[in-house]
Amino acid sequence: MNKAIYPGSFDPATNGHVDIIYRASKIVDTLYVGVLENPSKTPLFTSKERVEQLKCLTEGISNVEIVCFSGLLVDFAEKLNVKTIIRGLRATSDFEYEFQMALTNKQLSPDIETLFISASVNLQFLSSSMVREVAMYGGKLDGMVDEMIKKALEDKFKGKRV
Ligand code: PNS
């Protein structure tokens, strides 16, 4: 069976992430979306919140499963018996970080391949960090995130706006 994992922080998931999930789900039988729980970072949304958000965003895609992981991605992929990692690639600025990550994962687990899907042209600029910043200052997030994420961001920053 043709399975892959699309890992990330998804803090929060943007329309760019959802676009990659939709497109990747068409080329594999099962797509795991791996939400990183990183104890050394303090994300805006808890891993539980991020998992719930992604479940909601992908509820129409039958072959997508949202999972949470900590530790090394390759260890988690091996546990799931997955040999393919999917990552979205935006502008050339992503390349160095993504290349380094793909090569590190290859070194750690030579059987695992990383495949890149180029971000759709209209979503190239999007990142979770930009979304968080725009939300923090109360800016418009139209076209960047789903309405449900917009509402979750509004709730997070309620009373905390600078
Ligand atoms: O959305 P992000 O933050 O760019 O995703 C990065 C992620 C989660 C894919 C990456 O940080 C990761 O895989 N972390 C798990 C730890 C790991 O395996 N590190 C070695 C490879 S970089």
Tab-separated table of N, CA and C and ligand atoms in Angstrom:
chain	number	residue	atom	x	y	z
A	1	MET	N	0.845	-1.207	0.000
A	1	MET	CA	0.000	0.000	0.000
A	1	MET	C	0.876	1.252	0.000
A	2	ASN	N	0.455	2.203	-0.784
A	2	ASN	CA	1.201	3.427	-1.017
A	2	ASN	C	0.836	4.485	0.050
A	3	LYS	N	1.745	4.649	1.034
A	3	LYS	CA	1.430	5.569	2.138
A	3	LYS	C	2.500	6.668	2.216
A	4	ALA	N	2.119	7.814	2.758
A	4	ALA	CA	3.102	8.894	2.945
A	4	ALA	C	2.737	9.684	4.187
A	5	ILE	N	3.728	10.416	4.682
A	5	ILE	CA	3.469	11.315	5.811
A	5	ILE	C	3.812	12.743	5.407
A	6	TYR	N	2.927	13.645	5.739
A	6	TYR	CA	3.159	15.078	5.523
A	6	TYR	C	3.319	15.686	6.922
A	7	PRO	N	4.559	15.914	7.357
A	7	PRO	CA	4.772	16.400	8.721
A	7	PRO	C	4.864	17.924	8.782
A	8	GLY	N	4.596	18.470	9.959
A	8	GLY	CA	4.762	19.912	10.119
A	8	GLY	C	4.341	20.355	11.498
A	9	SER	N	4.509	21.654	11.733
A	9	SER	CA	4.082	22.224	13.011
A	9	SER	C	2.608	22.627	12.944
A	10	PHE	N	2.179	23.124	11.790
A	10	PHE	CA	0.773	23.495	11.559
A	10	PHE	C	0.241	24.400	12.679
A	11	ASP	N	0.986	25.474	12.948
A	11	ASP	CA	0.633	26.333	14.091
A	11	ASP	C	0.274	27.751	13.631
A	12	PRO	N	-0.847	27.966	12.980
A	12	PRO	CA	-1.895	27.009	12.635
A	12	PRO	C	-1.748	26.538	11.188
A	13	ALA	N	-2.607	25.590	10.794
A	13	ALA	CA	-2.648	25.154	9.399
A	13	ALA	C	-3.176	26.302	8.541
A	14	THR	N	-2.485	26.555	7.442
A	14	THR	CA	-2.896	27.618	6.511
A	14	THR	C	-3.567	26.986	5.288
A	15	ASN	N	-4.082	27.841	4.406
A	15	ASN	CA	-4.636	27.328	3.144
A	15	ASN	C	-3.543	26.655	2.314
A	16	GLY	N	-2.304	27.082	2.521
A	16	GLY	CA	-1.173	26.454	1.821
A	16	GLY	C	-1.013	25.000	2.254
A	17	HIS	N	-1.114	24.753	3.556
A	17	HIS	CA	-1.020	23.368	4.055
A	17	HIS	C	-2.170	22.525	3.496
A	18	VAL	N	-3.370	23.110	3.551
A	18	VAL	CA	-4.552	22.351	3.107
A	18	VAL	C	-4.425	22.007	1.620
A	19	ASP	N	-3.898	22.943	0.850
A	19	ASP	CA	-3.691	22.707	-0.589
A	19	ASP	C	-2.738	21.515	-0.802
A	20	ILE	N	-1.653	21.494	-0.030
A	20	ILE	CA	-0.689	20.376	-0.175
A	20	ILE	C	-1.349	19.061	0.244
A	21	ILE	N	-2.137	19.101	1.324
A	21	ILE	CA	-2.812	17.871	1.788
A	21	ILE	C	-3.747	17.336	0.692
A	22	TYR	N	-4.544	18.214	0.110
A	22	TYR	CA	-5.469	17.787	-0.961
A	22	TYR	C	-4.699	17.164	-2.114
A	23	ARG	N	-3.660	17.845	-2.528
A	23	ARG	CA	-2.922	17.357	-3.714
A	23	ARG	C	-2.184	16.061	-3.408
A	24	ALA	N	-1.589	15.982	-2.205
A	24	ALA	CA	-0.854	14.756	-1.851
A	24	ALA	C	-1.814	13.582	-1.689
A	25	SER	N	-3.008	13.856	-1.179
A	25	SER	CA	-3.969	12.761	-0.939
A	25	SER	C	-4.405	12.102	-2.249
A	26	LYS	N	-4.201	12.810	-3.359
A	26	LYS	CA	-4.599	12.239	-4.656
A	26	LYS	C	-3.540	11.292	-5.209
A	27	ILE	N	-2.327	11.358	-4.656
A	27	ILE	CA	-1.272	10.516	-5.243
A	27	ILE	C	-0.856	9.352	-4.340
A	28	VAL	N	-1.458	9.262	-3.156
A	28	VAL	CA	-1.159	8.120	-2.276
A	28	VAL	C	-2.471	7.480	-1.811
A	29	ASP	N	-2.371	6.258	-1.324
A	29	ASP	CA	-3.579	5.591	-0.804
A	29	ASP	C	-3.935	6.150	0.573
A	30	THR	N	-2.902	6.312	1.404
A	30	THR	CA	-3.125	6.884	2.744
A	30	THR	C	-2.120	7.987	2.990
A	31	LEU	N	-2.641	9.137	3.405
A	31	LEU	CA	-1.753	10.247	3.764
A	31	LEU	C	-1.896	10.527	5.257
A	32	TYR	N	-0.803	10.353	5.976
A	32	TYR	CA	-0.780	10.743	7.381
A	32	TYR	C	-0.322	12.193	7.436
A	33	VAL	N	-1.041	13.013	8.173
A	33	VAL	CA	-0.580	14.380	8.417
A	33	VAL	C	-0.021	14.364	9.833
A	34	GLY	N	1.285	14.532	9.957
A	34	GLY	CA	1.963	14.402	11.253
A	34	GLY	C	2.152	15.749	11.915
A	35	VAL	N	1.491	15.932	13.043
A	35	VAL	CA	1.574	17.202	13.778
A	35	VAL	C	2.663	17.069	14.839
A	36	LEU	N	3.689	17.900	14.714
A	36	LEU	CA	4.807	17.793	15.662
A	36	LEU	C	4.456	18.364	17.029
A	37	GLU	N	4.706	17.559	18.039
A	37	GLU	CA	4.604	18.056	19.418
A	37	GLU	C	6.040	18.227	19.891
A	38	ASN	N	6.459	19.487	19.982
A	38	ASN	CA	7.854	19.757	20.316
A	38	ASN	C	7.925	20.352	21.730
A	39	PRO	N	8.410	19.569	22.704
A	39	PRO	CA	8.404	20.051	24.085
A	39	PRO	C	9.317	21.262	24.313
A	40	SER	N	10.259	21.514	23.385
A	40	SER	CA	11.164	22.648	23.587
A	40	SER	C	10.591	23.952	23.007
A	41	LYS	N	9.434	23.888	22.370
A	41	LYS	CA	8.822	25.101	21.796
A	41	LYS	C	7.467	25.343	22.436
A	42	THR	N	7.084	26.617	22.493
A	42	THR	CA	5.742	26.917	22.986
A	42	THR	C	4.915	27.413	21.804
A	43	PRO	N	4.139	26.528	21.218
A	43	PRO	CA	3.339	26.949	20.058
A	43	PRO	C	2.150	27.793	20.497
A	44	LEU	N	1.541	28.470	19.529
A	44	LEU	CA	0.338	29.244	19.842
A	44	LEU	C	-0.808	28.282	20.181
A	45	PHE	N	-0.944	27.236	19.371
A	45	PHE	CA	-1.996	26.240	19.602
A	45	PHE	C	-1.376	24.953	20.138
A	46	THR	N	-2.040	24.329	21.082
A	46	THR	CA	-1.543	23.058	21.622
A	46	THR	C	-1.612	22.001	20.510
A	47	SER	N	-0.885	20.905	20.719
A	47	SER	CA	-0.918	19.856	19.688
A	47	SER	C	-2.339	19.301	19.547
A	48	LYS	N	-3.054	19.248	20.671
A	48	LYS	CA	-4.429	18.741	20.627
A	48	LYS	C	-5.301	19.670	19.756
A	49	GLU	N	-5.114	20.976	19.940
A	49	GLU	CA	-5.890	21.937	19.146
A	49	GLU	C	-5.527	21.824	17.656
A	50	ARG	N	-4.221	21.694	17.385
A	50	ARG	CA	-3.788	21.614	15.985
A	50	ARG	C	-4.314	20.344	15.310
A	51	VAL	N	-4.329	19.240	16.065
A	51	VAL	CA	-4.863	17.983	15.525
A	51	VAL	C	-6.354	18.142	15.226
A	52	GLU	N	-7.092	18.732	16.172
A	52	GLU	CA	-8.536	18.919	15.979
A	52	GLU	C	-8.816	19.830	14.780
A	53	GLN	N	-8.018	20.897	14.653
A	53	GLN	CA	-8.208	21.822	13.532
A	53	GLN	C	-7.995	21.097	12.197
A	54	LEU	N	-6.910	20.305	12.134
A	54	LEU	CA	-6.617	19.601	10.880
A	54	LEU	C	-7.666	18.543	10.574
A	55	LYS	N	-8.191	17.911	11.614
A	55	LYS	CA	-9.255	16.915	11.394
A	55	LYS	C	-10.463	17.594	10.761
A	56	CYS	N	-10.778	18.763	11.279
A	56	CYS	CA	-11.918	19.519	10.772
A	56	CYS	C	-11.659	19.961	9.317
A	57	LEU	N	-10.444	20.447	9.051
A	57	LEU	CA	-10.121	20.945	7.708
A	57	LEU	C	-10.094	19.848	6.651
A	58	THR	N	-9.872	18.601	7.090
A	58	THR	CA	-9.704	17.513	6.111
A	58	THR	C	-10.830	16.487	6.204
A	59	GLU	N	-11.921	16.860	6.841
A	59	GLU	CA	-12.947	15.828	7.080
A	59	GLU	C	-13.568	15.287	5.788
A	60	GLY	N	-13.419	16.043	4.701
A	60	GLY	CA	-13.964	15.562	3.420
A	60	GLY	C	-13.018	14.651	2.654
A	61	ILE	N	-11.830	14.405	3.191
A	61	ILE	CA	-10.858	13.574	2.445
A	61	ILE	C	-10.708	12.241	3.175
A	62	SER	N	-11.212	11.198	2.553
A	62	SER	CA	-11.328	9.917	3.269
A	62	SER	C	-9.985	9.240	3.540
A	63	ASN	N	-8.972	9.516	2.740
A	63	ASN	CA	-7.699	8.785	2.929
A	63	ASN	C	-6.660	9.590	3.726
A	64	VAL	N	-7.122	10.597	4.453
A	64	VAL	CA	-6.199	11.396	5.270
A	64	VAL	C	-6.411	11.097	6.746
A	65	GLU	N	-5.307	10.863	7.434
A	65	GLU	CA	-5.377	10.599	8.879
A	65	GLU	C	-4.470	11.579	9.614
A	66	ILE	N	-5.010	12.243	10.622
A	66	ILE	CA	-4.213	13.227	11.360
A	66	ILE	C	-3.615	12.543	12.591
A	67	VAL	N	-2.302	12.644	12.709
A	67	VAL	CA	-1.616	11.983	13.820
A	67	VAL	C	-0.645	12.968	14.476
A	68	CYS	N	-0.382	12.739	15.750
A	68	CYS	CA	0.541	13.618	16.470
A	68	CYS	C	1.821	12.835	16.725
A	69	PHE	N	2.973	13.496	16.611
A	69	PHE	CA	4.216	12.778	16.912
A	69	PHE	C	5.194	13.678	17.646
A	70	SER	N	6.125	13.005	18.355
A	70	SER	CA	7.227	13.741	18.973
A	70	SER	C	8.478	12.931	18.674
A	71	GLY	N	9.632	13.531	18.882
A	71	GLY	CA	10.874	12.814	18.568
A	71	GLY	C	11.190	12.903	17.086
A	72	LEU	N	12.007	11.965	16.626
A	72	LEU	CA	12.450	12.022	15.224
A	72	LEU	C	11.346	11.592	14.264
A	73	LEU	N	11.232	12.369	13.190
A	73	LEU	CA	10.226	12.058	12.172
A	73	LEU	C	10.449	10.673	11.566
A	74	VAL	N	11.721	10.336	11.289
A	74	VAL	CA	11.980	9.039	10.636
A	74	VAL	C	11.583	7.865	11.542
A	75	ASP	N	11.744	8.055	12.863
A	75	ASP	CA	11.331	6.978	13.788
A	75	ASP	C	9.817	6.792	13.731
A	76	PHE	N	9.129	7.920	13.670
A	76	PHE	CA	7.665	7.860	13.614
A	76	PHE	C	7.224	7.247	12.276
A	77	ALA	N	7.895	7.645	11.202
A	77	ALA	CA	7.558	7.104	9.872
A	77	ALA	C	7.766	5.587	9.871
A	78	GLU	N	8.848	5.140	10.482
A	78	GLU	CA	9.120	3.698	10.525
A	78	GLU	C	8.046	2.960	11.319
A	79	LYS	N	7.616	3.606	12.401
A	79	LYS	CA	6.554	2.998	13.220
A	79	LYS	C	5.257	2.811	12.400
A	80	LEU	N	5.017	3.774	11.524
A	80	LEU	CA	3.806	3.702	10.683
A	80	LEU	C	4.031	2.871	9.416
A	81	ASN	N	5.279	2.412	9.272
A	81	ASN	CA	5.679	1.699	8.053
A	81	ASN	C	5.503	2.569	6.794
A	82	VAL	N	5.895	3.804	6.932
A	82	VAL	CA	5.808	4.771	5.834
A	82	VAL	C	7.212	5.075	5.319
A	83	LYS	N	7.351	5.062	3.992
A	83	LYS	CA	8.679	5.284	3.409
A	83	LYS	C	8.769	6.597	2.624
A	84	THR	N	7.702	7.359	2.661
A	84	THR	CA	7.696	8.616	1.896
A	84	THR	C	7.283	9.788	2.776
A	85	ILE	N	8.123	10.821	2.749
A	85	ILE	CA	7.811	12.072	3.447
A	85	ILE	C	7.447	13.096	2.379
A	86	ILE	N	6.351	13.781	2.598
A	86	ILE	CA	5.946	14.842	1.655
A	86	ILE	C	6.171	16.184	2.321
A	87	ARG	N	6.762	17.110	1.579
A	87	ARG	CA	6.898	18.480	2.079
A	87	ARG	C	6.486	19.437	0.966
A	88	GLY	N	5.905	20.545	1.371
A	88	GLY	CA	5.552	21.573	0.399
A	88	GLY	C	6.742	22.506	0.233
A	89	LEU	N	6.951	22.966	-0.996
A	89	LEU	CA	8.060	23.885	-1.255
A	89	LEU	C	7.491	25.174	-1.831
A	90	ARG	N	7.809	26.285	-1.150
A	90	ARG	CA	7.307	27.575	-1.647
A	90	ARG	C	8.401	28.213	-2.514
A	91	ALA	N	8.926	29.312	-2.095
A	91	ALA	CA	9.929	29.995	-2.909
A	91	ALA	C	11.301	29.344	-2.696
A	92	THR	N	12.292	29.854	-3.400
A	92	THR	CA	13.646	29.293	-3.269
A	92	THR	C	14.155	29.419	-1.834
A	93	SER	N	13.605	30.377	-1.084
A	93	SER	CA	14.047	30.576	0.302
A	93	SER	C	13.789	29.340	1.161
A	94	ASP	N	12.831	28.518	0.796
A	94	ASP	CA	12.554	27.283	1.542
A	94	ASP	C	13.610	26.227	1.277
A	95	PHE	N	14.271	26.363	0.121
A	95	PHE	CA	15.026	25.228	-0.386
A	95	PHE	C	16.125	24.740	0.551
A	96	GLU	N	16.912	25.677	1.089
A	96	GLU	CA	18.068	25.278	1.899
A	96	GLU	C	17.645	24.466	3.126
A	97	TYR	N	16.647	24.981	3.831
A	97	TYR	CA	16.135	24.310	5.033
A	97	TYR	C	15.548	22.942	4.673
A	98	GLU	N	14.767	22.907	3.602
A	98	GLU	CA	14.121	21.657	3.206
A	98	GLU	C	15.139	20.623	2.737
A	99	PHE	N	16.152	21.099	2.017
A	99	PHE	CA	17.199	20.210	1.496
A	99	PHE	C	17.982	19.605	2.663
A	100	GLN	N	18.309	20.465	3.632
A	100	GLN	CA	19.039	20.018	4.816
A	100	GLN	C	18.220	18.977	5.594
A	101	MET	N	16.943	19.236	5.725
A	101	MET	CA	16.072	18.322	6.461
A	101	MET	C	15.952	16.991	5.706
A	102	ALA	N	15.771	17.061	4.392
A	102	ALA	CA	15.634	15.833	3.592
A	102	ALA	C	16.910	15.001	3.672
A	103	LEU	N	18.064	15.670	3.605
A	103	LEU	CA	19.332	14.930	3.653
A	103	LEU	C	19.587	14.352	5.037
A	104	THR	N	19.194	15.086	6.082
A	104	THR	CA	19.346	14.561	7.453
A	104	THR	C	18.490	13.312	7.611
A	105	ASN	N	17.259	13.394	7.145
A	105	ASN	CA	16.361	12.237	7.259
A	105	ASN	C	16.883	11.059	6.438
A	106	LYS	N	17.484	11.362	5.288
A	106	LYS	CA	18.047	10.298	4.424
A	106	LYS	C	19.219	9.619	5.117
A	107	GLN	N	20.031	10.461	5.792
A	107	GLN	CA	21.187	9.928	6.515
A	107	GLN	C	20.719	9.018	7.661
A	108	LEU	N	19.657	9.462	8.339
A	108	LEU	CA	19.144	8.699	9.484
A	108	LEU	C	18.436	7.425	9.037
A	109	SER	N	17.763	7.512	7.918
A	109	SER	CA	16.966	6.367	7.467
A	109	SER	C	16.997	6.305	5.941
A	110	PRO	N	18.011	5.629	5.390
A	110	PRO	CA	18.226	5.654	3.934
A	110	PRO	C	17.062	5.151	3.088
A	111	ASP	N	16.161	4.366	3.682
A	111	ASP	CA	15.022	3.827	2.909
A	111	ASP	C	13.915	4.852	2.712
A	112	ILE	N	13.981	5.936	3.477
A	112	ILE	CA	12.885	6.918	3.412
A	112	ILE	C	13.222	8.034	2.423
A	113	GLU	N	12.283	8.317	1.525
A	113	GLU	CA	12.478	9.374	0.520
A	113	GLU	C	11.618	10.588	0.866
A	114	THR	N	12.150	11.772	0.556
A	114	THR	CA	11.352	12.991	0.712
A	114	THR	C	10.913	13.462	-0.673
A	115	LEU	N	9.635	13.680	-0.829
A	115	LEU	CA	9.114	14.212	-2.094
A	115	LEU	C	8.577	15.617	-1.843
A	116	PHE	N	8.871	16.527	-2.765
A	116	PHE	CA	8.410	17.910	-2.618
A	116	PHE	C	7.262	18.204	-3.579
A	117	ILE	N	6.275	18.907	-3.069
A	117	ILE	CA	5.183	19.393	-3.919
A	117	ILE	C	5.286	20.914	-3.898
A	118	SER	N	5.350	21.511	-5.087
A	118	SER	CA	5.499	22.975	-5.095
A	118	SER	C	4.175	23.623	-4.710
A	119	ALA	N	4.276	24.630	-3.885
A	119	ALA	CA	3.076	25.340	-3.428
A	119	ALA	C	2.381	25.985	-4.622
A	120	SER	N	1.073	26.065	-4.568
A	120	SER	CA	0.331	26.731	-5.643
A	120	SER	C	0.735	28.205	-5.694
A	121	VAL	N	0.727	28.762	-6.907
A	121	VAL	CA	1.261	30.110	-7.129
A	121	VAL	C	0.636	31.143	-6.179
A	122	ASN	N	-0.701	31.073	-6.009
A	122	ASN	CA	-1.374	32.090	-5.190
A	122	ASN	C	-1.134	31.922	-3.687
A	123	LEU	N	-0.479	30.819	-3.307
A	123	LEU	CA	-0.265	30.571	-1.874
A	123	LEU	C	1.219	30.572	-1.509
A	124	GLN	N	2.064	30.948	-2.473
A	124	GLN	CA	3.524	30.899	-2.281
A	124	GLN	C	3.998	31.723	-1.086
A	125	PHE	N	3.317	32.820	-0.826
A	125	PHE	CA	3.791	33.756	0.204
A	125	PHE	C	3.410	33.327	1.612
A	126	LEU	N	2.501	32.373	1.728
A	126	LEU	CA	1.877	32.075	3.025
A	126	LEU	C	2.760	31.292	3.980
A	127	SER	N	2.746	31.681	5.249
A	127	SER	CA	3.412	30.874	6.276
A	127	SER	C	2.615	31.018	7.571
A	128	SER	N	2.733	30.022	8.434
A	128	SER	CA	2.012	30.073	9.716
A	128	SER	C	2.499	31.255	10.544
A	129	SER	N	3.803	31.551	10.478
A	129	SER	CA	4.326	32.642	11.308
A	129	SER	C	3.748	33.990	10.853
A	130	MET	N	3.622	34.178	9.531
A	130	MET	CA	3.003	35.426	9.014
A	130	MET	C	1.543	35.504	9.457
A	131	VAL	N	0.870	34.371	9.367
A	131	VAL	CA	-0.549	34.326	9.759
A	131	VAL	C	-0.687	34.714	11.233
A	132	ARG	N	0.192	34.163	12.063
A	132	ARG	CA	0.130	34.486	13.511
A	132	ARG	C	0.345	35.976	13.723
A	133	GLU	N	1.319	36.526	12.970
A	133	GLU	CA	1.626	37.948	13.155
A	133	GLU	C	0.465	38.837	12.708
A	134	VAL	N	-0.084	38.524	11.548
A	134	VAL	CA	-1.227	39.311	11.049
A	134	VAL	C	-2.378	39.223	12.053
A	135	ALA	N	-2.612	38.008	12.567
A	135	ALA	CA	-3.715	37.807	13.527
A	135	ALA	C	-3.464	38.594	14.807
A	136	MET	N	-2.223	38.611	15.238
A	136	MET	CA	-1.882	39.301	16.491
A	136	MET	C	-2.222	40.800	16.401
A	137	TYR	N	-2.003	41.364	15.187
A	137	TYR	CA	-2.288	42.795	15.007
A	137	TYR	C	-3.699	43.050	14.485
A	138	GLY	N	-4.495	41.999	14.427
A	138	GLY	CA	-5.890	42.152	14.024
A	138	GLY	C	-6.094	42.371	12.539
A	139	GLY	N	-5.117	41.962	11.722
A	139	GLY	CA	-5.241	42.144	10.263
A	139	GLY	C	-6.168	41.122	9.630
A	140	LYS	N	-6.480	41.377	8.359
A	140	LYS	CA	-7.415	40.494	7.628
A	140	LYS	C	-6.696	39.235	7.158
A	141	LEU	N	-7.332	38.100	7.402
A	141	LEU	CA	-6.700	36.823	7.033
A	141	LEU	C	-7.415	36.150	5.862
A	142	ASP	N	-8.217	36.951	5.129
A	142	ASP	CA	-8.975	36.371	4.007
A	142	ASP	C	-8.035	35.710	3.000
A	143	GLY	N	-8.384	34.521	2.591
A	143	GLY	CA	-7.588	33.806	1.589
A	143	GLY	C	-6.377	33.109	2.171
A	144	MET	N	-6.082	33.364	3.436
A	144	MET	CA	-4.887	32.754	4.041
A	144	MET	C	-5.206	31.515	4.861
A	145	VAL	N	-6.323	31.582	5.588
A	145	VAL	CA	-6.717	30.455	6.438
A	145	VAL	C	-8.226	30.239	6.343
A	146	ASP	N	-8.654	29.074	6.741
A	146	ASP	CA	-10.080	28.738	6.801
A	146	ASP	C	-10.776	29.601	7.869
A	147	GLU	N	-12.096	29.776	7.716
A	147	GLU	CA	-12.879	30.558	8.685
A	147	GLU	C	-12.719	30.017	10.113
A	148	MET	N	-12.667	28.704	10.225
A	148	MET	CA	-12.540	28.077	11.547
A	148	MET	C	-11.203	28.460	12.216
A	149	ILE	N	-10.140	28.527	11.425
A	149	ILE	CA	-8.830	28.924	11.961
A	149	ILE	C	-8.849	30.419	12.324
A	150	LYS	N	-9.518	31.195	11.472
A	150	LYS	CA	-9.645	32.641	11.746
A	150	LYS	C	-10.273	32.855	13.118
A	151	LYS	N	-11.342	32.118	13.367
A	151	LYS	CA	-12.076	32.236	14.623
A	151	LYS	C	-11.176	31.793	15.795
A	152	ALA	N	-10.431	30.711	15.593
A	152	ALA	CA	-9.549	30.203	16.648
A	152	ALA	C	-8.451	31.230	16.960
A	153	LEU	N	-7.953	31.903	15.911
A	153	LEU	CA	-6.935	32.937	16.117
A	153	LEU	C	-7.519	34.131	16.858
A	154	GLU	N	-8.714	34.503	16.456
A	154	GLU	CA	-9.383	35.626	17.127
A	154	GLU	C	-9.532	35.328	18.616
A	155	ASP	N	-9.967	34.103	18.918
A	155	ASP	CA	-10.150	33.700	20.323
A	155	ASP	C	-8.827	33.737	21.089
A	156	LYS	N	-7.748	33.267	20.435
A	156	LYS	CA	-6.438	33.248	21.103
A	156	LYS	C	-5.965	34.647	21.463
A	157	PHE	N	-6.183	35.575	20.502
A	157	PHE	CA	-5.643	36.916	20.717
A	157	PHE	C	-6.621	37.894	21.381
A	158	LYS	N	-7.811	37.376	21.685
A	158	LYS	CA	-8.819	38.249	22.311
A	158	LYS	C	-8.247	38.861	23.593
A	159	GLY	N	-8.270	40.150	23.674
A	159	GLY	CA	-7.793	40.816	24.891
A	159	GLY	C	-6.282	40.897	24.995
A	160	LYS	N	-5.569	40.307	24.017
A	160	LYS	CA	-4.093	40.316	24.100
A	160	LYS	C	-3.461	41.155	23.010
A	161	ARG	N	-4.313	41.813	22.192
A	161	ARG	CA	-3.774	42.549	21.031
A	161	ARG	C	-2.869	43.672	21.489
A	162	VAL	N	-1.775	43.857	20.691
A	162	VAL	CA	-0.827	44.920	21.009
A	162	VAL	C	-1.212	46.221	20.312
B	1	PNS	O1	6.178	23.038	9.666
B	1	PNS	P1	7.628	22.946	10.028
B	1	PNS	O2	7.865	23.556	11.388
B	1	PNS	O3	8.537	23.501	8.973
B	1	PNS	O4	7.934	21.360	10.154
B	1	PNS	C1	9.188	20.914	10.552
B	1	PNS	C2	9.160	19.424	10.930
B	1	PNS	C3	8.092	19.137	11.949
B	1	PNS	C4	8.865	18.603	9.673
B	1	PNS	C5	10.576	19.064	11.456
B	1	PNS	O5	10.945	19.987	12.423
B	1	PNS	C6	10.656	17.665	12.051
B	1	PNS	O6	10.520	16.686	11.354
B	1	PNS	N1	10.895	17.588	13.374
B	1	PNS	C7	10.988	16.340	14.082
B	1	PNS	C8	12.410	16.136	14.608
B	1	PNS	C9	13.306	15.555	13.525
B	1	PNS	O7	13.043	14.499	12.975
B	1	PNS	N2	14.433	16.263	13.235
B	1	PNS	C10	15.419	15.783	12.269
B	1	PNS	C11	15.085	16.198	10.854
B	1	PNS	S1	15.162	17.911	10.651
